[in-house]
Each structure stands twice: as structure tokens, then as C-alpha cells.
mmCIF file of C-alpha atoms in Angstrom:
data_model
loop_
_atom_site.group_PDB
_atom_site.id
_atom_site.type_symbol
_atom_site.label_atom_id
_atom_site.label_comp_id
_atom_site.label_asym_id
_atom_site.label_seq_id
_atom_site.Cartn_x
_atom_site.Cartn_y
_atom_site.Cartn_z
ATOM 1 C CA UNK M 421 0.000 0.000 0.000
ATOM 2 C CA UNK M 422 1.499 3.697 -0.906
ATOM 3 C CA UNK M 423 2.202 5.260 1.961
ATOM 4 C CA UNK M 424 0.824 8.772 1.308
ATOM 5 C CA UNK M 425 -2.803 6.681 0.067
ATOM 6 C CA UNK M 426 -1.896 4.984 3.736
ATOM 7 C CA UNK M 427 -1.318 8.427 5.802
ATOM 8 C CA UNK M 428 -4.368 9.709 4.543
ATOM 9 C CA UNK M 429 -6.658 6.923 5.225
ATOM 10 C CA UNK M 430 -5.536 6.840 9.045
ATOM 11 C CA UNK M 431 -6.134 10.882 9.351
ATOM 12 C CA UNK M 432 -9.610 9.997 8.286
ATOM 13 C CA UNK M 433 -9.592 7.151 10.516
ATOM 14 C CA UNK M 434 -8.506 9.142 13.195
ATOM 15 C CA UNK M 435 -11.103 11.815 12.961
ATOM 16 C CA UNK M 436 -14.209 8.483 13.415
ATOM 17 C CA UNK M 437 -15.455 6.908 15.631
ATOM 18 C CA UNK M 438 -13.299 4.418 17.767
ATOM 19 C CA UNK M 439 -15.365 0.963 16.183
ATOM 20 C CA UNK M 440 -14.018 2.252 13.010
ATOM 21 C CA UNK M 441 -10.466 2.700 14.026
ATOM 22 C CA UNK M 442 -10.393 -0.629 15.969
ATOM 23 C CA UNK M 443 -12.152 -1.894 12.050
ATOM 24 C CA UNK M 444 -8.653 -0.543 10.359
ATOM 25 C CA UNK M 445 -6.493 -1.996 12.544
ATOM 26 C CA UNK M 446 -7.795 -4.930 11.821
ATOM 27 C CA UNK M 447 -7.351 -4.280 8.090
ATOM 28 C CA UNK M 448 -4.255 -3.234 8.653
ATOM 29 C CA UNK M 449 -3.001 -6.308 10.226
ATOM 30 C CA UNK M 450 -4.620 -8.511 7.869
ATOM 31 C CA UNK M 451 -3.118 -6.777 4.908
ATOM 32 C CA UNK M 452 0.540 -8.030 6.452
ATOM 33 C CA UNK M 453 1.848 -10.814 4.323
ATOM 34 C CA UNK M 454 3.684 -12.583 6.752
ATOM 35 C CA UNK M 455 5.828 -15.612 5.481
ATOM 36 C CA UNK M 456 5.871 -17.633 7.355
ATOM 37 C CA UNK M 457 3.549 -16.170 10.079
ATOM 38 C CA UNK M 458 5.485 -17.465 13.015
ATOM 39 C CA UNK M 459 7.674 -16.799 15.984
ATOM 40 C CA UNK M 460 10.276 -16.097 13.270
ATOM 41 C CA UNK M 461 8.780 -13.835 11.341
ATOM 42 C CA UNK M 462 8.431 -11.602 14.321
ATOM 43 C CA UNK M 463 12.032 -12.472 15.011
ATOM 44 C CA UNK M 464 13.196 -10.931 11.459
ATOM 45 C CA UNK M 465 10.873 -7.774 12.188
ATOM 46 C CA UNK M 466 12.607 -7.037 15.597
ATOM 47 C CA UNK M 467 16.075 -7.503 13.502
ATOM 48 C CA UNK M 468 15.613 -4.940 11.054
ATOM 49 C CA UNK M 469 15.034 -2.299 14.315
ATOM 50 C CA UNK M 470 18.389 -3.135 15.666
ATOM 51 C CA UNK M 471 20.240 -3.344 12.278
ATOM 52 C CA UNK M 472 19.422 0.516 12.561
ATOM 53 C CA UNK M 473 19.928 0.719 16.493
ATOM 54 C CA UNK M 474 16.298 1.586 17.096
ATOM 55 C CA UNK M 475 14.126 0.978 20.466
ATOM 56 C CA UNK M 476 10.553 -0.253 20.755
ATOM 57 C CA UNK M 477 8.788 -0.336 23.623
ATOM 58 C CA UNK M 478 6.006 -2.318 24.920
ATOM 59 C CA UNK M 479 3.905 -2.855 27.874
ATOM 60 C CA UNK M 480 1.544 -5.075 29.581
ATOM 61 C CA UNK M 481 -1.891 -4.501 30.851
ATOM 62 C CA UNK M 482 -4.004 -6.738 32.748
ATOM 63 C CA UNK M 483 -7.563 -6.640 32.504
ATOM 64 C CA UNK M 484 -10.434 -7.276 35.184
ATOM 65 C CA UNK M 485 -8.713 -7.179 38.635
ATOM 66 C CA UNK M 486 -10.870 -6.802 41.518
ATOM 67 C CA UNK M 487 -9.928 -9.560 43.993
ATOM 68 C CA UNK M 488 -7.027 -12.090 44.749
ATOM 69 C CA UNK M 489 -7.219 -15.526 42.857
ATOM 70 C CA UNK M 490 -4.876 -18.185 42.113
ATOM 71 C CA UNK M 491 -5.138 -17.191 38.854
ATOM 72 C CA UNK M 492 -3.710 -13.170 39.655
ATOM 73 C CA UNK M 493 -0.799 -15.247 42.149
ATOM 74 C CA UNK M 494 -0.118 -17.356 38.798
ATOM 75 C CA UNK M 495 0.030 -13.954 36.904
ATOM 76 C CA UNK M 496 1.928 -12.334 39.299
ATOM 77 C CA UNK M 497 4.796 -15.044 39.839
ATOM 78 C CA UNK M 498 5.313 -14.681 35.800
ATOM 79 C CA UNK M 499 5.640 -10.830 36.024
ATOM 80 C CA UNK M 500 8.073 -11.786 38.366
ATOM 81 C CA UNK M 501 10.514 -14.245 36.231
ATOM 82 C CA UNK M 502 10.694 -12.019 33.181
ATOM 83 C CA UNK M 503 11.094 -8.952 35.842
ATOM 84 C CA UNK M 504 8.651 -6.580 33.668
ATOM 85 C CA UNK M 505 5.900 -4.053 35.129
ATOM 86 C CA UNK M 506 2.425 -4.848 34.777
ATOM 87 C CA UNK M 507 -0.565 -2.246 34.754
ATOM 88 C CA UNK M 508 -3.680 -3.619 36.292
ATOM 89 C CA UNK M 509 -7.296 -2.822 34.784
ATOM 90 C CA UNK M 510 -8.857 -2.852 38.222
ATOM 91 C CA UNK M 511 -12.581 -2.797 38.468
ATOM 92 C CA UNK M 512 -13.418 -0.055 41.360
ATOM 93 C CA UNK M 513 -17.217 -1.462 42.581
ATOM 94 C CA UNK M 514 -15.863 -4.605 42.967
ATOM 95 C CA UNK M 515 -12.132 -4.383 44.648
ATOM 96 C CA UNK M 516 -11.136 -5.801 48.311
ATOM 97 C CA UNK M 517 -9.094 -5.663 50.501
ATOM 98 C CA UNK M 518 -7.505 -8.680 49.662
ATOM 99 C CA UNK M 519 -6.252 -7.422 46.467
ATOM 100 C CA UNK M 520 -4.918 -4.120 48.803
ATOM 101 C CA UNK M 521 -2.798 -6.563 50.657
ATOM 102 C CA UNK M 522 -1.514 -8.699 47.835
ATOM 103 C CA UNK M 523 -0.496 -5.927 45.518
ATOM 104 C CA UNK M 524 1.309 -3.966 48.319
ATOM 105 C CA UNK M 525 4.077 -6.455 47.271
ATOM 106 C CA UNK M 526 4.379 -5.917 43.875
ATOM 107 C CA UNK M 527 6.261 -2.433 43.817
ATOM 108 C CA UNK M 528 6.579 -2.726 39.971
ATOM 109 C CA UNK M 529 2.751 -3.314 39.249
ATOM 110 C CA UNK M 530 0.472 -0.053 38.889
ATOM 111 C CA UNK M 531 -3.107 0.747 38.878
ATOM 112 C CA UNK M 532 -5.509 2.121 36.093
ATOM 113 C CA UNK M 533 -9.325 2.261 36.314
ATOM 114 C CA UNK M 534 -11.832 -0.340 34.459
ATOM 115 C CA UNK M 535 -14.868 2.120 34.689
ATOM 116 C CA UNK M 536 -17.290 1.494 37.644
ATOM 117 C CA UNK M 537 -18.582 -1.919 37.665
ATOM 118 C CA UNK M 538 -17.766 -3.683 34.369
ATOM 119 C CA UNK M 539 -21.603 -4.228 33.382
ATOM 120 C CA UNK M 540 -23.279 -4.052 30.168
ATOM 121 C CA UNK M 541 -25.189 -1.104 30.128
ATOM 122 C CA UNK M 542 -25.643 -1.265 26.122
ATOM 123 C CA UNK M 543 -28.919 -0.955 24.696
ATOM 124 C CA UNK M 544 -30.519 -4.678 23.198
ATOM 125 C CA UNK M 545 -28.900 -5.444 19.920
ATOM 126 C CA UNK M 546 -25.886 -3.023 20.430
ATOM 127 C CA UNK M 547 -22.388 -3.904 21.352
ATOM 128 C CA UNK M 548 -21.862 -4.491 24.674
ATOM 129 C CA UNK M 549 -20.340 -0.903 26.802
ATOM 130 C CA UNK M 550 -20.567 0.319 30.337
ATOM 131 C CA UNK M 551 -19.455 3.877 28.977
ATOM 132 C CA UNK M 552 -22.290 3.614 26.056
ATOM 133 C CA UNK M 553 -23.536 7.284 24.162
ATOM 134 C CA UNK M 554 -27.841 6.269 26.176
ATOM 135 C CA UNK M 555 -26.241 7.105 29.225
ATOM 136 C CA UNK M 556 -26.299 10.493 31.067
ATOM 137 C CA UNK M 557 -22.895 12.156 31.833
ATOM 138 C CA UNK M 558 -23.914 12.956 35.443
ATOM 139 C CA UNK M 559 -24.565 9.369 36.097
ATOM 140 C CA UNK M 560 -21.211 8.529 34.643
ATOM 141 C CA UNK M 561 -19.150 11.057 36.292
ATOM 142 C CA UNK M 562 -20.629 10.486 39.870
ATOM 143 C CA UNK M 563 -19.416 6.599 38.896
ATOM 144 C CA UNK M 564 -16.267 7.283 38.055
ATOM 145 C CA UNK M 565 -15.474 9.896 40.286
ATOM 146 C CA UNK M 566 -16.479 7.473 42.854
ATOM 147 C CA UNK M 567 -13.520 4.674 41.343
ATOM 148 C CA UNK M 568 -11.239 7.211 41.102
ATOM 149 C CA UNK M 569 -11.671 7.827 45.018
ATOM 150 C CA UNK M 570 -12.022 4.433 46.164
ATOM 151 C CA UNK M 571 -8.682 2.963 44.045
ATOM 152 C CA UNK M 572 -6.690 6.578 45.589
ATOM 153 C CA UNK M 573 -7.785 4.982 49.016
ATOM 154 C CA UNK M 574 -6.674 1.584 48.084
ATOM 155 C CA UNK M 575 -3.452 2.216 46.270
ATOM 156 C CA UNK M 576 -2.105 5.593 46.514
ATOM 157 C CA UNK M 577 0.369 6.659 43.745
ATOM 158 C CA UNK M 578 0.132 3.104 42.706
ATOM 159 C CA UNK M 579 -2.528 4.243 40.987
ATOM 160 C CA UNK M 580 -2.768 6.179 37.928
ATOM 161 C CA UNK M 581 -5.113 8.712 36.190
ATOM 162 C CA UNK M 582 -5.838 6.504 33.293
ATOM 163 C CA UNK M 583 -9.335 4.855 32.432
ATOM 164 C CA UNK M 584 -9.549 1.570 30.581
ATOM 165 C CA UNK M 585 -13.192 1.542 29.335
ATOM 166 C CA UNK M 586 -15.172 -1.825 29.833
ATOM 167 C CA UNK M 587 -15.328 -3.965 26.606
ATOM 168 C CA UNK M 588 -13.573 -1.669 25.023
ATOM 169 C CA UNK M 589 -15.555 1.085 24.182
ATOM 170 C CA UNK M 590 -16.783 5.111 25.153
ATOM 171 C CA UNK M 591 -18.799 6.669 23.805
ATOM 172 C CA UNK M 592 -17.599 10.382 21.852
ATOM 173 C CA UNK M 593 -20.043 12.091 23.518
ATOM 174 C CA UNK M 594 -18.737 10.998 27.447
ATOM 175 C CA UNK M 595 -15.088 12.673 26.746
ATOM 176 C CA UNK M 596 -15.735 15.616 28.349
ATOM 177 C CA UNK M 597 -17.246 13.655 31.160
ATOM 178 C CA UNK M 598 -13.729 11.728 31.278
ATOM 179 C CA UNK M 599 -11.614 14.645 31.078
ATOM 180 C CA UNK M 600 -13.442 16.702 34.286
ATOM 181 C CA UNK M 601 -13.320 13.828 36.129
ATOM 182 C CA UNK M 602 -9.672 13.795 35.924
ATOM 183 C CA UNK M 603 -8.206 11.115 33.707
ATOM 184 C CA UNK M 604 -4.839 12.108 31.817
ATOM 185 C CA UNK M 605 -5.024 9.450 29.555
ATOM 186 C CA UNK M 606 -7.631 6.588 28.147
ATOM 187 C CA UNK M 607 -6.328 2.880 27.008
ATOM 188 C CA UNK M 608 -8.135 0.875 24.682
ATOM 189 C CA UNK M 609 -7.279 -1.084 21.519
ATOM 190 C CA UNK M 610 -5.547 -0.527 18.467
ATOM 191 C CA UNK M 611 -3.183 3.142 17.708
ATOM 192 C CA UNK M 612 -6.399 4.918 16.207
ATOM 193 C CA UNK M 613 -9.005 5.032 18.950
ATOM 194 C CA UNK M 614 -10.588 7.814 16.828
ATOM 195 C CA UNK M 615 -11.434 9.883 20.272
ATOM 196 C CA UNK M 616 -10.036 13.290 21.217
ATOM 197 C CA UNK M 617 -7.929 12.187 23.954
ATOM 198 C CA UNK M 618 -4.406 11.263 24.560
ATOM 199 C CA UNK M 619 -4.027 7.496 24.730
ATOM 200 C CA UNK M 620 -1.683 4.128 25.472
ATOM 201 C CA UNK M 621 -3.150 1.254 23.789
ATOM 202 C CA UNK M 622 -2.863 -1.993 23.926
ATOM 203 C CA UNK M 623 -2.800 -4.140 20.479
ATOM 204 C CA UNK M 624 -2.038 -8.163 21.171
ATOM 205 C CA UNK M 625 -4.678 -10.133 23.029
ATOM 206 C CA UNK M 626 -3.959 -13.669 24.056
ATOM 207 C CA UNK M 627 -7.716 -14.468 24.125
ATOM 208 C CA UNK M 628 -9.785 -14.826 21.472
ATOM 209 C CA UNK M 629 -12.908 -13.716 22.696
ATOM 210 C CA UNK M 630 -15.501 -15.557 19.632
ATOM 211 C CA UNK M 631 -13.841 -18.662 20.970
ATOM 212 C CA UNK M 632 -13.379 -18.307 24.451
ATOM 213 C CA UNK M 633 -9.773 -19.857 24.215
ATOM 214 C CA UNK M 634 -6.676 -19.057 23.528
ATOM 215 C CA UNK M 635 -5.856 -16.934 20.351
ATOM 216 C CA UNK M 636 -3.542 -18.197 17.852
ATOM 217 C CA UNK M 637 -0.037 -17.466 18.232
ATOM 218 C CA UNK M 638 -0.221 -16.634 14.117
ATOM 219 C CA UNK M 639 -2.367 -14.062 15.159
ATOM 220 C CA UNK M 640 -0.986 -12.558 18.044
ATOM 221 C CA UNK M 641 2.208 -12.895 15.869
ATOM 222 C CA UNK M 642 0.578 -10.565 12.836
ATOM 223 C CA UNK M 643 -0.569 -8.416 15.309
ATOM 224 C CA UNK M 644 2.449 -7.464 17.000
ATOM 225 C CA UNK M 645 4.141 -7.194 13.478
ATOM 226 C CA UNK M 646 1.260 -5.011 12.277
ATOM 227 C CA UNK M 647 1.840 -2.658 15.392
ATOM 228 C CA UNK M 648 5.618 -3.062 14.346
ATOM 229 C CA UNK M 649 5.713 -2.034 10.993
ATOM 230 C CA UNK M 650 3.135 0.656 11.793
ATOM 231 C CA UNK M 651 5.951 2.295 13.979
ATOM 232 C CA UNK M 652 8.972 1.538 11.554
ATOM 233 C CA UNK M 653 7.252 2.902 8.482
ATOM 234 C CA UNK M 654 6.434 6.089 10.740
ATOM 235 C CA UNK M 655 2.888 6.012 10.563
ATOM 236 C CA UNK M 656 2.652 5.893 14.181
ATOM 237 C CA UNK M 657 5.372 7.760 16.228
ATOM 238 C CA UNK M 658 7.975 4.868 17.017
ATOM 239 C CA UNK M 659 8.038 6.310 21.153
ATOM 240 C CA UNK M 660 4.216 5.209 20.958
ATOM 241 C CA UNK M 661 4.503 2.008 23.172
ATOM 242 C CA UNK M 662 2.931 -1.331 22.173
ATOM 243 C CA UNK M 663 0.818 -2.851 24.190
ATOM 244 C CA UNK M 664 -0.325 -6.564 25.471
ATOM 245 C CA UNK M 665 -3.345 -7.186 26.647
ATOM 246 C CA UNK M 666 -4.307 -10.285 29.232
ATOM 247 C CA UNK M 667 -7.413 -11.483 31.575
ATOM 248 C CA UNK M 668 -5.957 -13.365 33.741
ATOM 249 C CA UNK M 669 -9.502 -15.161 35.102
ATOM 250 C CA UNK M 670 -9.890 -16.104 31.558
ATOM 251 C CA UNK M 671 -6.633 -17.964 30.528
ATOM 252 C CA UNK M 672 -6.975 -21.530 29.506
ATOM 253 C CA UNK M 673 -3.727 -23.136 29.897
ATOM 254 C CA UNK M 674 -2.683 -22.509 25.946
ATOM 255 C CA UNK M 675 -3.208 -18.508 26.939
ATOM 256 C CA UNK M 676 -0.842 -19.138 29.849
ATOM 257 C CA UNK M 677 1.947 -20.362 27.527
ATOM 258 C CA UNK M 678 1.516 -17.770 24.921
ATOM 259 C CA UNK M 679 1.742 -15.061 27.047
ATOM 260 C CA UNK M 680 5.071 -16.810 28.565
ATOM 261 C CA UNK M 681 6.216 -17.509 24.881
ATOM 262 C CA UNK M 682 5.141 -14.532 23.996
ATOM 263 C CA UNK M 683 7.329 -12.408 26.868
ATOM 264 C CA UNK M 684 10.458 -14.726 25.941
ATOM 265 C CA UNK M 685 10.740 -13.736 22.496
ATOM 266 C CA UNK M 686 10.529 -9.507 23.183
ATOM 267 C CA UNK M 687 12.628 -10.303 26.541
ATOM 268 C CA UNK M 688 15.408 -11.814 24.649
ATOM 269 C CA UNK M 689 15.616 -9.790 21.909
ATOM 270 C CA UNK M 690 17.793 -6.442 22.736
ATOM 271 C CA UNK M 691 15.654 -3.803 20.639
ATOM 272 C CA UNK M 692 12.442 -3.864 22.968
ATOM 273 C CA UNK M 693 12.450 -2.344 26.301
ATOM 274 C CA UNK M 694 9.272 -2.540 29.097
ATOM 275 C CA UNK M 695 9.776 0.917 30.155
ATOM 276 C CA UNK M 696 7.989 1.298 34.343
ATOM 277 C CA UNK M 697 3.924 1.834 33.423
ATOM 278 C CA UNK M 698 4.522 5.357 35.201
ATOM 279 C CA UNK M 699 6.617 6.200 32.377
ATOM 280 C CA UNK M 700 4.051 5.253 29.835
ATOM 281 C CA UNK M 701 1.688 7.602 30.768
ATOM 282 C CA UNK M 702 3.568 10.659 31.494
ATOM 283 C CA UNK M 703 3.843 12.431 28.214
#
């Protein structure tokens, strides 16, 4: 694809709605002719970033926190052999104490807010959204004013000003709502969120969600690629950080070992740093 025909399309897809922009990125990463599209492949892609000394980093977010499980100890212990931060998605209406106590361990593991309570608030037939364009602002900001209070009680500076909508989606019309609440930054999926506020996305998912199971590695290999090339070509600003996305209550065992394969390959490989979450979201 020419690149000019390219930098045009993603201004327009910029200027949409975010369901569009998450539609392109799909495009996008389905366009990639990746031969063969495995572990290698994404192997030769890192390659041609150091054969030019270039950087890339990535980080990890976490989805759905709210309470200790064997699953988050299981998560937690794998943070802690590839010694990389972690953001957690943590759901405010439903958090403990428990989770309080266990995270007050983990000094390299931060805090962002899921929206209130993580429940479909959609109209029938629409895509499911807790943040959806029926609701009214003043019910939305008393919610997440209320998160933003209750994770500052439970975690301090481990917590940062950054909301991770529920399923993915908020509605255009609730940004202003977002930004007088507080929030610095929003973090969804894909690099063109199409909404007028600064962002740090994520872009690989280990689960895929029509199935329930683990996603392919082919696919989470195209997809970090996709985000690659997006970065190398300059179409997206190469400092823009790449994101993984887990759920740890929803791993099957093949999800556990593609994250850790997953983490092995960018660990080992010396172009790609996993800069401290903090330092994600402070530009």
C-alpha cells in the first residue's frame, strides 16, 4: 500500500469513531503478508530495528482485577521471572481488601481504572459498553469519580489517572465527562481510537474472545508485526509504546503459555524495552 494513500486513510480514521479505528487496525493487520507467520517472522521484524539501532517499547496490561485468585498469584509469579511491570485494569465497585494486601508487594505493578462496575449497560442489539452514548454524563461522572476515590484509598500513587473503558468502548459524547473527572489518559485497543484524547493502547490479546480460548499465536504474531511495521514505516510515532493485553480469570492453559512464549521472544531480543507503566503515561 502507498504510503501517502496509507497516511491519509488513518487521518480519516482518526477523525471516526473508535469501532471504526479498531475496524482498520484490523485491516491493517490482515493486509501483512507474513511468510511464514510465526515466531520467526516476528524475530526478522525485531532484527531490522536493531540493524538501525532503534528501540521499541512495549507494555503489559491486565484486565479485570478486583480480587485475589490463584489465577492473579499465577500472573503475578510470571511478572516476576521475566522482571517486567504490569498495569492492572482494576474494576473499582468490585475491589477488596484482599487485592490491597496482595499488591502492596508488587512495587513494579500499577493501577488504572476499568470504569465502575464492568456491566453491560448497552442498549438490546448493540455492542456491549458500560461507557455507552444512552447514558447520562452525570450518572457517569458520579461513577467514576467514585472509582477514582475508592482505588486513591486503596493504592495511593500506585494508581494512575488513566481509564480503561469496559469492553472496550466510550462513547464520543462521554469525553468531556472523562476529562473533568480527571483522567490524563484513556487505554483501549488498536493506535487509532478515533477519540479526542491522549491514549496508550494496547494491540495483542492472548484471548480470542468468539472462541473463548486461547488466540492463535499466528495471530498474536501478525498483530504485533502489524503494530511493528506501523511504527517503523512512521505512521505511528515509534516512542508510541505497544501494548499486550491479558485477563488473567480467563486464561486456559494454551493462553498461559503464549503469554510466557510470547514475553520470551521480546525479553530476549535487545531492541524492545518494558519501560515502568509510570513512564508510559507521562507524556
Amino acid at each position: 500500500m502507498n504510503h501517502d494513500v496509507l497516511g491519509t486513510a488513518v487521518h480519516t480514521v482518526r477523525a471516526s469513531g473508535s469501532r471504526l479505528a479498531r475496524g482498520f487496525g484490523r485491516c491493517w493487520a490482515k493486509t501483512l503478508r507474513v511468510v511464514p507467520p510465526g515466531w520467526d517472522a516476528l524475530q526478522s521484524e525485531l532484527d531490522l530495528w536493531s540493524k538501525h539501532d532503534r528501540k521499541v517499547p512495549f507494555w503489559w496490561r491486565d484486565d479485570d482485577v478486583s480480587t485475589t485468585s490463584p489465577a492473579l498469584d499465577r500472573l503475578l509469579d510470571l511478572r516476576a521471572s521475566f522482571g517486567v511491570p504490569i498495569a492492572f485494569a482494576a474494576i473499582p465497585g468490585r475491589i477488596d481488601s484482599s487485592l490491597q494486601r496482595r499488591l502492596s508487594r508488587e512495587d513494579r505493578a500499577r493501577l488504572l481504572q476499568h470504569g465502575w462496575d464492568h456491566v453491560n449497560r448497552a442498549r438490546p442489539g448493540r455492542a456491549k459498553a458500560e461507557l455507552c452514548a444512552s447514558r447520562q454524563p452525570a450518572d457517569v461522572h458520579a461513577e467514576l469519580a467514585e472509582g477514582r476515590r475508592r482505588l486513591t484509598s486503596f493504592f495511593g500513587d500506585r494508581f494512575l489517572p488513566v481509564l480503561v473503558p469496559p469492553f472496550g468502548y466510550l462513547a464520543p459524547r462521554l469525553t468531556k465527562v472523562v476529562k473533568h473527572v480527571g483522567y490524563r489518559f484513556i487505554s483501549v485497543a488498536s493506535d487509532f481510537p478515533g477519540l479526542p484524547l491522549p491514549s496508550r493502547n494496547v494491540h495483542l490479546d492472548v484471548v480470542n474472545w468468539r472462541t473463548g480460548r486461547a488466540a492463535e499465536p499466528v495471530e498474536v504474531v501478525r498483530a504485533t508485526i502489524a503494530a511493528l511495521k506501523l511504527r517503523r514505516f512512521g505512521i505511528v510515532s515509534a516512542e508510541m509504546p505497544i501494548g499486550i493485553m491479558t485477563h488473567h480469570l480467563d486464561h486456559d492453559s494454551a493462553a498461559w503459555s503464549l503469554v510466557e512464549e510470547l514475553l520470551e521472544r521480546l525479553i530476549d531480543h535487545s531492541t524492545v524495552l518494558f519501560p515502568e507503566v509510570e513512564n508510559i503515561f507521562n507524556s
